Amino acid sequence: MSNLISKAIEFFNYLGSFIYPWLAEISTAIIACCLVVFGADINRFLRRYLAGRSFLLRTLIFVIVNAFGYGLMIIHLSPVLAQNMAKIPSHWLFLLVVAIFFAIGSWAQRNRQV
C-alpha cells in the first residue's frame, strides 16, 4: 500500500512539474473563467443596485466595471495567484489546478451557464 501511495505521489509530482512554467497562463485562465462564471451575477447585482438611476450613470458604471474593472482584476490578480501557486509542491499543484477547473465547471453547470 505504501508503495502504491509513493508511486501515485511520484506520478502527480511528474505531472505537476509540467505546470510550473505555465503558471502565469493558468492563473490568468482561472481568473478569467471565474469572471465569466460570476460576471452575470455581478452585473445582475449592479443592475438592481442602480435601478432608477439615470441612463448615463448606469451606462458609465457598466462600462467601468465590465471594461476596466474586469480587465484590471485579470491583470492584477493573475500574478498574485501565480506567485501563490508557485509555492505549492508540484504533486499538490497538479491536483489543485484540476480541482479548481472542475469546481468552476461544476458551478457553471449548476447555474446553467454551460
N, CA, C and O atoms as a printed pandas DataFrame, in Angstrom:
     atom_number atom_name residue_name chain_id  residue_number  x_coord  y_coord  z_coord
0              1         N          MET        A               1    0.830   -1.201    0.000
1              2        CA          MET        A               1    0.000    0.000    0.000
2              3         C          MET        A               1    0.868    1.256    0.000
3              4         O          MET        A               1    0.585    2.217   -0.716
4              5         N          SER        A               2    1.920    1.240    0.804
5              6        CA          SER        A               2    2.823    2.383    0.876
6              7         C          SER        A               2    3.515    2.616   -0.466
7              8         O          SER        A               2    3.738    3.757   -0.871
8              9         N          ASN        A               3    3.849    1.528   -1.146
9             10        CA          ASN        A               3    4.491    1.640   -2.448
10            11         C          ASN        A               3    3.539    2.256   -3.466
11            12         O          ASN        A               3    3.957    3.047   -4.312
12            13         N          LEU        A               4    2.267    1.898   -3.387
13            14        CA          LEU        A               4    1.267    2.445   -4.291
14            15         C          LEU        A               4    1.106    3.948   -4.063
15            16         O          LEU        A               4    1.011    4.718   -5.019
16            17         N          ILE        A               5    1.075    4.352   -2.827
17            18        CA          ILE        A               5    0.945    5.779   -2.498
18            19         C          ILE        A               5    2.163    6.550   -2.982
19            20         O          ILE        A               5    2.028    7.639   -3.541
20            21         N          SER        A               6    3.335    6.003   -2.773
21            22        CA          SER        A               6    4.543    6.703   -3.219
22            23         C          SER        A               6    4.597    6.784   -4.745
23            24         O          SER        A               6    5.082    7.775   -5.289
24            25         N          LYS        A               7    4.111    5.764   -5.436
25            26        CA          LYS        A               7    4.054    5.806   -6.905
26            27         C          LYS        A               7    3.054    6.865   -7.373
27            28         O          LYS        A               7    3.313    7.572   -8.347
28            29         N          ALA        A               8    1.909    6.978   -6.684
29            30        CA          ALA        A               8    0.912    7.975   -7.038
30            31         C          ALA        A               8    1.470    9.385   -6.831
31            32         O          ALA        A               8    1.288   10.259   -7.679
32            33         N          ILE        A               9    2.149    9.602   -5.701
33            34        CA          ILE        A               9    2.762   10.905   -5.430
34            35         C          ILE        A               9    3.821   11.215   -6.476
35            36         O          ILE        A               9    3.918   12.346   -6.952
36            37         N          GLU        A              10    4.600   10.231   -6.827
37            38        CA          GLU        A              10    5.629   10.409   -7.855
38            39         C          GLU        A              10    4.998   10.769   -9.198
39            40         O          GLU        A              10    5.512   11.627   -9.915
40            41         N          PHE        A              11    3.896   10.122   -9.537
41            42        CA          PHE        A              11    3.198   10.407  -10.798
42            43         C          PHE        A              11    2.624   11.823  -10.794
43            44         O          PHE        A              11    2.777   12.552  -11.775
44            45         N          PHE        A              12    1.960   12.223   -9.697
45            46        CA          PHE        A              12    1.414   13.573   -9.602
46            47         C          PHE        A              12    2.526   14.613   -9.576
47            48         O          PHE        A              12    2.367   15.712  -10.109
48            49         N          ASN        A              13    3.640   14.271   -8.962
49            50        CA          ASN        A              13    4.804   15.156   -8.943
50            51         C          ASN        A              13    5.316   15.372  -10.366
51            52         O          ASN        A              13    5.660   16.491  -10.744
52            53         N          TYR        A              14    5.365   14.300  -11.147
53            54        CA          TYR        A              14    5.795   14.370  -12.538
54            55         C          TYR        A              14    4.843   15.254  -13.350
55            56         O          TYR        A              14    5.290   16.109  -14.115
56            57         N          LEU        A              15    3.530   15.049  -13.182
57            58        CA          LEU        A              15    2.554   15.863  -13.902
58            59         C          LEU        A              15    2.600   17.323  -13.461
59            60         O          LEU        A              15    2.493   18.237  -14.278
60            61         N          GLY        A              16    2.761   17.524  -12.161
61            62        CA          GLY        A              16    2.812   18.881  -11.624
62            63         C          GLY        A              16    4.025   19.658  -12.090
63            64         O          GLY        A              16    3.974   20.883  -12.201
64            65         N          SER        A              17    5.117   18.961  -12.366
65            66        CA          SER        A              17    6.328   19.652  -12.822
66            67         C          SER        A              17    6.121   20.298  -14.191
67            68         O          SER        A              17    6.814   21.259  -14.525
68            69         N          PHE        A              18    5.196   19.795  -14.973
69            70        CA          PHE        A              18    4.897   20.402  -16.270
70            71         C          PHE        A              18    4.080   21.684  -16.130
71            72         O          PHE        A              18    4.025   22.485  -17.063
72            73         N          ILE        A              19    3.455   21.881  -14.995
73            74        CA          ILE        A              19    2.569   23.032  -14.800
74            75         C          ILE        A              19    3.345   24.297  -14.442
75            76         O          ILE        A              19    2.942   25.393  -14.832
76            77         N          TYR        A              20    4.447   24.167  -13.711
77            78        CA          TYR        A              20    5.164   25.347  -13.226
78            79         C          TYR        A              20    5.507   26.368  -14.308
79            80         O          TYR        A              20    5.310   27.560  -14.071
80            81         N          PRO        A              21    6.006   25.977  -15.477
81            82        CA          PRO        A              21    6.320   27.001  -16.480
82            83         C          PRO        A              21    5.091   27.740  -17.015
83            84         O          PRO        A              21    5.228   28.800  -17.626
84            85         N          TRP        A              22    3.923   27.206  -16.799
85            86        CA          TRP        A              22    2.696   27.769  -17.350
86            87         C          TRP        A              22    1.812   28.421  -16.286
87            88         O          TRP        A              22    0.636   28.683  -16.539
88            89         N          LEU        A              23    2.361   28.683  -15.108
89            90        CA          LEU        A              23    1.533   29.208  -14.019
90            91         C          LEU        A              23    0.911   30.566  -14.347
91            92         O          LEU        A              23   -0.223   30.828  -13.947
92            93         N          ALA        A              24    1.619   31.426  -15.059
93            94        CA          ALA        A              24    1.050   32.738  -15.410
94            95         C          ALA        A              24   -0.181   32.560  -16.287
95            96         O          ALA        A              24   -1.200   33.216  -16.073
96            97         N          GLU        A              25   -0.089   31.682  -17.265
97            98        CA          GLU        A              25   -1.225   31.450  -18.161
98            99         C          GLU        A              25   -2.367   30.738  -17.453
99           100         O          GLU        A              25   -3.536   31.053  -17.673
100          101         N          ILE        A              26   -2.024   29.777  -16.602
101          102        CA          ILE        A              26   -3.052   29.038  -15.864
102          103         C          ILE        A              26   -3.787   29.964  -14.900
103          104         O          ILE        A              26   -5.012   29.902  -14.794
104          105         N          SER        A              27   -3.052   30.814  -14.202
105          106        CA          SER        A              27   -3.704   31.732  -13.262
106          107         C          SER        A              27   -4.581   32.739  -14.003
107          108         O          SER        A              27   -5.649   33.106  -13.512
108          109         N          THR        A              28   -4.143   33.190  -15.177
109          110        CA          THR        A              28   -4.974   34.080  -15.984
110          111         C          THR        A              28   -6.254   33.361  -16.414
111          112         O          THR        A              28   -7.337   33.945  -16.384
112          113         N          ALA        A              29   -6.129   32.116  -16.808
113          114        CA          ALA        A              29   -7.307   31.339  -17.214
114          115         C          ALA        A              29   -8.259   31.140  -16.040
115          116         O          ALA        A              29   -9.475   31.213  -16.221
116          117         N          ILE        A              30   -7.739   30.893  -14.854
117          118        CA          ILE        A              30   -8.585   30.700  -13.677
118          119         C          ILE        A              30   -9.362   31.982  -13.370
119          120         O          ILE        A              30  -10.574   31.945  -13.157
120          121         N          ILE        A              31   -8.655   33.112  -13.349
121          122        CA          ILE        A              31   -9.320   34.387  -13.059
122          123         C          ILE        A              31  -10.356   34.701  -14.135
123          124         O          ILE        A              31  -11.475   35.110  -13.824
124          125         N          ALA        A              32   -9.985   34.508  -15.398
125          126        CA          ALA        A              32  -10.925   34.794  -16.495
126          127         C          ALA        A              32  -12.151   33.892  -16.421
127          128         O          ALA        A              32  -13.271   34.362  -16.618
128          129         N          CYS        A              33  -11.958   32.617  -16.145
129          130        CA          CYS        A              33  -13.098   31.698  -16.024
130          131         C          CYS        A              33  -14.014   32.103  -14.869
131          132         O          CYS        A              33  -15.238   32.055  -14.996
132          133         N          CYS        A              34  -13.427   32.496  -13.760
133          134        CA          CYS        A              34  -14.246   32.944  -12.624
134          135         C          CYS        A              34  -15.049   34.187  -12.991
135          136         O          CYS        A              34  -16.215   34.312  -12.616
136          137         N          LEU        A              35  -14.423   35.100  -13.723
137          138        CA          LEU        A              35  -15.152   36.302  -14.121
138          139         C          LEU        A              35  -16.262   35.986  -15.107
139          140         O          LEU        A              35  -17.323   36.608  -15.063
140          141         N          VAL        A              36  -16.037   35.040  -15.986
141          142        CA          VAL        A              36  -17.094   34.640  -16.921
142          143         C          VAL        A              36  -18.260   34.021  -16.154
143          144         O          VAL        A              36  -19.422   34.331  -16.419
144          145         N          VAL        A              37  -17.944   33.150  -15.209
145          146        CA          VAL        A              37  -18.993   32.451  -14.464
146          147         C          VAL        A              37  -19.730   33.401  -13.521
147          148         O          VAL        A              37  -20.955   33.336  -13.410
148          149         N          PHE        A              38  -18.995   34.281  -12.842
149          150        CA          PHE        A              38  -19.625   35.160  -11.861
150          151         C          PHE        A              38  -19.983   36.527  -12.419
151          152         O          PHE        A              38  -20.625   37.320  -11.730
152          153         N          GLY        A              39  -19.583   36.822  -13.654
153          154        CA          GLY        A              39  -19.866   38.123  -14.244
154          155         C          GLY        A              39  -21.345   38.418  -14.355
155          156         O          GLY        A              39  -21.769   39.552  -14.134
156          157         N          ALA        A              40  -22.127   37.426  -14.690
157          158        CA          ALA        A              40  -23.576   37.623  -14.788
158          159         C          ALA        A              40  -24.168   37.994  -13.432
159          160         O          ALA        A              40  -25.054   38.845  -13.352
160          161         N          ASP        A              41  -23.687   37.365  -12.378
161          162        CA          ASP        A              41  -24.173   37.691  -11.033
162          163         C          ASP        A              41  -23.768   39.108  -10.631
163          164         O          ASP        A              41  -24.557   39.843  -10.037
164          165         N          ILE        A              42  -22.541   39.479  -10.958
165          166        CA          ILE        A              42  -22.061   40.831  -10.641
166          167         C          ILE        A              42  -22.894   41.862  -11.399
167          168         O          ILE        A              42  -23.324   42.861  -10.822
168          169         N          ASN        A              43  -23.119   41.622  -12.680
169          170        CA          ASN        A              43  -23.910   42.563  -13.484
170          171         C          ASN        A              43  -25.353   42.638  -13.002
171          172         O          ASN        A              43  -25.957   43.711  -13.007
172          173         N          ARG        A              44  -25.906   41.504  -12.586
173          174        CA          ARG        A              44  -27.276   41.494  -12.060
174          175         C          ARG        A              44  -27.360   42.323  -10.777
175          176         O          ARG        A              44  -28.309   43.079  -10.576
176          177         N          PHE        A              45  -26.354   42.170   -9.913
177          178        CA          PHE        A              45  -26.308   42.969   -8.680
178          179         C          PHE        A              45  -26.238   44.456   -9.013
179          180         O          PHE        A              45  -26.961   45.262   -8.428
180          181         N          LEU        A              46  -25.367   44.817   -9.953
181          182        CA          LEU        A              46  -25.242   46.228  -10.336
182          183         C          LEU        A              46  -26.540   46.763  -10.932
183          184         O          LEU        A              46  -26.929   47.900  -10.667
184          185         N          ARG        A              47  -27.201   45.948  -11.729
185          186        CA          ARG        A              47  -28.463   46.375  -12.350
186          187         C          ARG        A              47  -29.504   46.666  -11.267
187          188         O          ARG        A              47  -30.226   47.659  -11.350
188          189         N          ARG        A              48  -29.581   45.807  -10.259
189          190        CA          ARG        A              48  -30.542   46.031   -9.168
190          191         C          ARG        A              48  -30.157   47.255   -8.341
191          192         O          ARG        A              48  -31.012   48.056   -7.962
192          193         N          TYR        A              49  -28.857   47.388   -8.066
193          194        CA          TYR        A              49  -28.374   48.490   -7.232
194          195         C          TYR        A              49  -28.573   49.834   -7.933
195          196         O          TYR        A              49  -28.860   50.839   -7.283
196          197         N          LEU        A              50  -28.422   49.849   -9.253
197          198        CA          LEU        A              50  -28.509   51.099   -9.997
198          199         C          LEU        A              50  -29.891   51.352  -10.597
199          200         O          LEU        A              50  -30.074   52.307  -11.352
200          201         N          ALA        A              51  -30.853   50.512  -10.269
201          202        CA          ALA        A              51  -32.213   50.693  -10.802
202          203         C          ALA        A              51  -32.744   52.062  -10.385
203          204         O          ALA        A              51  -32.616   52.472   -9.231
204          205         N          GLY        A              52  -33.330   52.742  -11.333
205          206        CA          GLY        A              52  -33.897   54.052  -11.038
206          207         C          GLY        A              52  -32.914   55.198  -11.209
207          208         O          GLY        A              52  -33.300   56.364  -11.127
208          209         N          ARG        A              53  -31.657   54.880  -11.444
209          210        CA          ARG        A              53  -30.665   55.940  -11.670
210          211         C          ARG        A              53  -30.712   56.353  -13.137
211          212         O          ARG        A              53  -31.372   55.710  -13.953
212          213         N          SER        A              54  -30.028   57.398  -13.449
213          214        CA          SER        A              54  -30.049   57.896  -14.829
214          215         C          SER        A              54  -29.349   56.916  -15.772
215          216         O          SER        A              54  -28.461   56.160  -15.378
216          217         N          PHE        A              55  -29.784   56.960  -17.028
217          218        CA          PHE        A              55  -29.221   56.094  -18.062
218          219         C          PHE        A              55  -27.720   56.322  -18.192
219          220         O          PHE        A              55  -26.957   55.367  -18.341
220          221         N          LEU        A              56  -27.300   57.562  -18.138
221          222        CA          LEU        A              56  -25.889   57.891  -18.294
222          223         C          LEU        A              56  -25.051   57.292  -17.166
223          224         O          LEU        A              56  -23.979   56.742  -17.416
224          225         N          LEU        A              57  -25.529   57.394  -15.939
225          226        CA          LEU        A              57  -24.803   56.832  -14.797
226          227         C          LEU        A              57  -24.740   55.308  -14.891
227          228         O          LEU        A              57  -23.682   54.718  -14.675
228          229         N          ARG        A              58  -25.868   54.667  -15.214
229          230        CA          ARG        A              58  -25.884   53.204  -15.344
230          231         C          ARG        A              58  -24.928   52.744  -16.435
231          232         O          ARG        A              58  -24.190   51.776  -16.250
232          233         N          THR        A              59  -24.937   53.430  -17.563
233          234        CA          THR        A              59  -24.055   53.062  -18.672
234          235         C          THR        A              59  -22.594   53.275  -18.297
235          236         O          THR        A              59  -21.749   52.429  -18.589
236          237         N          LEU        A              60  -22.296   54.381  -17.661
237          238        CA          LEU        A              60  -20.919   54.675  -17.253
238          239         C          LEU        A              60  -20.400   53.621  -16.279
239          240         O          LEU        A              60  -19.281   53.136  -16.441
240          241         N          ILE        A              61  -21.177   53.267  -15.290
241          242        CA          ILE        A              61  -20.756   52.258  -14.317
242          243         C          ILE        A              61  -20.621   50.890  -14.981
243          244         O          ILE        A              61  -19.694   50.142  -14.669
244          245         N          PHE        A              62  -21.530   50.558  -15.890
245          246        CA          PHE        A              62  -21.438   49.297  -16.613
246          247         C          PHE        A              62  -20.124   49.222  -17.400
247          248         O          PHE        A              62  -19.437   48.201  -17.369
248          249         N          VAL        A              63  -19.783   50.289  -18.093
249          250        CA          VAL        A              63  -18.536   50.314  -18.873
250          251         C          VAL        A              63  -17.325   50.236  -17.947
251          252         O          VAL        A              63  -16.378   49.500  -18.225
252          253         N          ILE        A              64  -17.349   50.980  -16.866
253          254        CA          ILE        A              64  -16.219   50.970  -15.933
254          255         C          ILE        A              64  -16.014   49.576  -15.349
255          256         O          ILE        A              64  -14.891   49.074  -15.311
256          257         N          VAL        A              65  -17.092   48.957  -14.897
257          258        CA          VAL        A              65  -16.981   47.631  -14.284
258          259         C          VAL        A              65  -16.583   46.577  -15.301
259          260         O          VAL        A              65  -15.670   45.792  -15.047
260          261         N          ASN        A              66  -17.251   46.546  -16.448
261          262        CA          ASN        A              66  -17.004   45.481  -17.420
262          263         C          ASN        A              66  -15.716   45.673  -18.198
263          264         O          ASN        A              66  -14.963   44.714  -18.373
264          265         N          ALA        A              67  -15.443   46.856  -18.662
265          266        CA          ALA        A              67  -14.249   47.068  -19.484
266          267         C          ALA        A              67  -13.001   47.219  -18.631
267          268         O          ALA        A              67  -11.991   46.561  -18.878
268          269         N          PHE        A              68  -13.070   48.079  -17.635
269          270        CA          PHE        A              68  -11.873   48.366  -16.857
270          271         C          PHE        A              68  -11.764   47.496  -15.608
271          272         O          PHE        A              68  -10.678   47.017  -15.280
272          273         N          GLY        A              69  -12.864   47.292  -14.919
273          274        CA          GLY        A              69  -12.826   46.521  -13.673
274          275         C          GLY        A              69  -12.392   45.084  -13.873
275          276         O          GLY        A              69  -11.489   44.600  -13.190
276          277         N          TYR        A              70  -13.033   44.401  -14.808
277          278        CA          TYR        A              70  -12.686   43.010  -15.065
278          279         C          TYR        A              70  -11.278   42.894  -15.632
279          280         O          TYR        A              70  -10.535   41.980  -15.274
280          281         N          GLY        A              71  -10.911   43.815  -16.513
281          282        CA          GLY        A              71   -9.556   43.795  -17.067
282          283         C          GLY        A              71   -8.499   44.007  -15.999
283          284         O          GLY        A              71   -7.486   43.308  -15.973
284          285         N          LEU        A              72   -8.731   44.969  -15.118
285          286        CA          LEU        A              72   -7.776   45.216  -14.031
286          287         C          LEU        A              72   -7.695   44.036  -13.073
287          288         O          LEU        A              72   -6.624   43.717  -12.555
288          289         N          MET        A              73   -8.838   43.388  -12.841
289          290        CA          MET        A              73   -8.808   42.205  -11.973
290          291         C          MET        A              73   -7.934   41.116  -12.584
291          292         O          MET        A              73   -7.138   40.487  -11.886
292          293         N          ILE        A              74   -8.083   40.896  -13.883
293          294        CA          ILE        A              74   -7.269   39.870  -14.546
294          295         C          ILE        A              74   -5.792   40.247  -14.480
295          296         O          ILE        A              74   -4.947   39.410  -14.161
296          297         N          ILE        A              75   -5.483   41.501  -14.780
297          298        CA          ILE        A              75   -4.087   41.942  -14.813
298          299         C          ILE        A              75   -3.433   41.892  -13.437
299          300         O          ILE        A              75   -2.272   41.501  -13.318
300          301         N          HIS        A              76   -4.166   42.284  -12.398
301          302        CA          HIS        A              76   -3.562   42.380  -11.064
302          303         C          HIS        A              76   -3.685   41.109  -10.230
303          304         O          HIS        A              76   -2.802   40.825   -9.421
304          305         N          LEU        A              77   -4.747   40.347  -10.403
305          306        CA          LEU        A              77   -4.921   39.139   -9.596
306          307         C          LEU        A              77   -4.161   37.936  -10.146
307          308         O          LEU        A              77   -3.735   37.072   -9.379
308          309         N          SER        A              78   -3.988   37.871  -11.453
309          310        CA          SER        A              78   -3.303   36.720  -12.056
310          311         C          SER        A              78   -1.875   36.538  -11.549
311          312         O          SER        A              78   -1.510   35.420  -11.185
312          313         N          PRO        A              79   -1.049   37.589  -11.507
313          314        CA          PRO        A              79    0.306   37.393  -10.981
314          315         C          PRO        A              79    0.325   36.991   -9.501
315          316         O          PRO        A              79    1.168   36.201   -9.076
316          317         N          VAL        A              80   -0.605   37.541   -8.729
317          318        CA          VAL        A              80   -0.679   37.167   -7.305
318          319         C          VAL        A              80   -1.029   35.692   -7.165
319          320         O          VAL        A              80   -0.426   34.975   -6.367
320          321         N          LEU        A              81   -2.004   35.246   -7.945
321          322        CA          LEU        A              81   -2.393   33.833   -7.920
322          323         C          LEU        A              81   -1.233   32.950   -8.373
323          324         O          LEU        A              81   -0.979   31.907   -7.772
324          325         N          ALA        A              82   -0.533   33.358   -9.421
325          326        CA          ALA        A              82    0.600   32.573   -9.923
326          327         C          ALA        A              82    1.713   32.484   -8.886
327          328         O          ALA        A              82    2.311   31.422   -8.714
328          329         N          GLN        A              83    1.996   33.580   -8.197
329          330        CA          GLN        A              83    3.032   33.565   -7.159
330          331         C          GLN        A              83    2.661   32.625   -6.018
331          332         O          GLN        A              83    3.507   31.889   -5.511
332          333         N          ASN        A              84    1.405   32.653   -5.621
333          334        CA          ASN        A              84    0.973   31.774   -4.535
334          335         C          ASN        A              84    0.942   30.314   -4.971
335          336         O          ASN        A              84    1.261   29.421   -4.186
336          337         N          MET        A              85    0.558   30.071   -6.218
337          338        CA          MET        A              85    0.533   28.698   -6.718
338          339         C          MET        A              85    1.951   28.143   -6.872
339          340         O          MET        A              85    2.154   26.934   -6.755
340          341         N          ALA        A              86    2.925   29.004   -7.132
341          342        CA          ALA        A              86    4.320   28.569   -7.286
342          343         C          ALA        A              86    4.892   28.034   -5.976
343          344         O          ALA        A              86    5.874   27.291   -5.990
344          345         N          LYS        A              87    4.301   28.395   -4.865
345          346        CA          LYS        A              87    4.770   27.938   -3.552
346          347         C          LYS        A              87    4.263   26.543   -3.197
347          348         O          LYS        A              87    4.725   25.946   -2.224
348          349         N          ILE        A              88    3.332   26.028   -3.962
349          350        CA          ILE        A              88    2.714   24.736   -3.675
350          351         C          ILE        A              88    3.562   23.619   -4.264
351          352         O          ILE        A              88    4.022   23.741   -5.399
352          353         N          PRO        A              89    3.783   22.531   -3.524
353          354        CA          PRO        A              89    4.537   21.397   -4.078
354          355         C          PRO        A              89    3.863   20.871   -5.344
355          356         O          PRO        A              89    2.639   20.909   -5.466
356          357         N          SER        A              90    4.668   20.382   -6.280
357          358        CA          SER        A              90    4.158   20.048   -7.612
358          359         C          SER        A              90    3.069   18.973   -7.591
359          360         O          SER        A              90    2.140   19.042   -8.396
360          361         N          HIS        A              91    3.152   17.987   -6.699
361          362        CA          HIS        A              91    2.091   16.969   -6.690
362          363         C          HIS        A              91    0.761   17.560   -6.236
363          364         O          HIS        A              91   -0.290   17.131   -6.713
364          365         N          TRP        A              92    0.780   18.529   -5.331
365          366        CA          TRP        A              92   -0.451   19.178   -4.917
366          367         C          TRP        A              92   -0.896   20.202   -5.945
367          368         O          TRP        A              92   -2.093   20.430   -6.119
368          369         N          LEU        A              93    0.053   20.817   -6.623
369          370        CA          LEU        A              93   -0.283   21.818   -7.630
370          371         C          LEU        A              93   -1.120   21.218   -8.752
371          372         O          LEU        A              93   -2.119   21.801   -9.173
372          373         N          PHE        A              94   -0.708   20.061   -9.227
373          374        CA          PHE        A              94   -1.470   19.403  -10.286
374          375         C          PHE        A              94   -2.901   19.136   -9.831
375          376         O          PHE        A              94   -3.855   19.444  -10.545
376          377         N          LEU        A              95   -3.044   18.564   -8.646
377          378        CA          LEU        A              95   -4.374   18.246   -8.128
378          379         C          LEU        A              95   -5.202   19.516   -7.893
379          380         O          LEU        A              95   -6.410   19.529   -8.130
380          381         N          LEU        A              96   -4.542   20.581   -7.426
381          382        CA          LEU        A              96   -5.242   21.834   -7.176
382          383         C          LEU        A              96   -5.759   22.450   -8.467
383          384         O          LEU        A              96   -6.905   22.896   -8.517
384          385         N          VAL        A              97   -4.944   22.485   -9.502
385          386        CA          VAL        A              97   -5.362   23.068  -10.777
386          387         C          VAL        A              97   -6.540   22.285  -11.357
387          388         O          VAL        A              97   -7.512   22.875  -11.828
388          389         N          VAL        A              98   -6.448   20.979  -11.320
389          390        CA          VAL        A              98   -7.552   20.150  -11.816
390          391         C          VAL        A              98   -8.811   20.405  -10.989
391          392         O          VAL        A              98   -9.901   20.535  -11.546
392          393         N          ALA        A              99   -8.670   20.478   -9.680
393          394        CA          ALA        A              99   -9.824   20.703   -8.805
394          395         C          ALA        A              99  -10.446   22.078   -9.033
395          396         O          ALA        A              99  -11.670   22.209   -9.022
396          397         N          ILE        A             100   -9.619   23.103   -9.238
397          398        CA          ILE        A             100  -10.148   24.452   -9.461
398          399         C          ILE        A             100  -10.966   24.500  -10.741
399          400         O          ILE        A             100  -12.084   25.015  -10.746
400          401         N          PHE        A             101  -10.415   23.963  -11.832
401          402        CA          PHE        A             101  -11.154   23.999  -13.088
402          403         C          PHE        A             101  -12.402   23.120  -13.023
403          404         O          PHE        A             101  -13.424   23.446  -13.626
404          405         N          PHE        A             102  -12.322   22.018  -12.300
405          406        CA          PHE        A             102  -13.512   21.178  -12.123
406          407         C          PHE        A             102  -14.576   21.918  -11.319
407          408         O          PHE        A             102  -15.762   21.842  -11.640
408          409         N          ALA        A             103  -14.160   22.632  -10.279
409          410        CA          ALA        A             103  -15.113   23.390   -9.459
410          411         C          ALA        A             103  -15.765   24.507  -10.263
411          412         O          ALA        A             103  -16.972   24.721  -10.157
412          413         N          ILE        A             104  -14.980   25.221  -11.066
413          414        CA          ILE        A             104  -15.538   26.286  -11.896
414          415         C          ILE        A             104  -16.526   25.702  -12.906
415          416         O          ILE        A             104  -17.608   26.253  -13.112
416          417         N          GLY        A             105  -16.153   24.594  -13.528
417          418        CA          GLY        A             105  -17.044   23.941  -14.487
418          419         C          GLY        A             105  -18.312   23.434  -13.835
419          420         O          GLY        A             105  -19.396   23.548  -14.409
420          421         N          SER        A             106  -18.190   22.878  -12.650
421          422        CA          SER        A             106  -19.374   22.394  -11.931
422          423         C          SER        A             106  -20.294   23.541  -11.557
423          424         O          SER        A             106  -21.514   23.434  -11.686
424          425         N          TRP        A             107  -19.710   24.642  -11.093
425          426        CA          TRP        A             107  -20.503   25.819  -10.746
426          427         C          TRP        A             107  -21.244   26.337  -11.976
427          428         O          TRP        A             107  -22.428   26.665  -11.901
428          429         N          ALA        A             108  -20.551   26.408  -13.098
429          430        CA          ALA        A             108  -21.174   26.876  -14.340
430          431         C          ALA        A             108  -22.294   25.938  -14.773
431          432         O          ALA        A             108  -23.344   26.381  -15.237
432          433         N          GLN        A             109  -22.062   24.645  -14.616
433          434        CA          GLN        A             109  -23.087   23.666  -14.990
434          435         C          GLN        A             109  -24.326   23.796  -14.114
435          436         O          GLN        A             109  -25.451   23.750  -14.611
436          437         N          ARG        A             110  -24.119   23.958  -12.810
437          438        CA          ARG        A             110  -25.249   24.104  -11.883
438          439         C          ARG        A             110  -26.048   25.359  -12.147
439          440         O          ARG        A             110  -27.262   25.385  -11.944
440          441         N          ASN        A             111  -25.371   26.401  -12.600
441          442        CA          ASN        A             111  -26.050   27.659  -12.867
442          443         C          ASN        A             111  -26.436   27.804  -14.336
443          444         O          ASN        A             111  -26.718   28.905  -14.810
444          445         N          ARG        A             112  -26.445   26.699  -15.036
445          446        CA          ARG        A             112  -26.887   26.629  -16.438
446          447         C          ARG        A             112  -26.154   27.605  -17.344
447          448         O          ARG        A             112  -26.757   28.246  -18.205
448          449         N          GLN        A             113  -24.842   27.712  -17.139
449          450        CA          GLN        A             113  -24.029   28.561  -17.999
450          451         C          GLN        A             113  -23.267   27.728  -19.030
451          452         O          GLN        A             113  -22.564   28.269  -19.883
452          453         N          VAL        A             114  -23.414   26.427  -18.941
453          454        CA          VAL        A             114  -22.744   25.537  -19.900
454          455         C          VAL        A             114  -23.782   24.871  -20.754
455          456         O          VAL        A             114  -23.443   24.078  -21.632
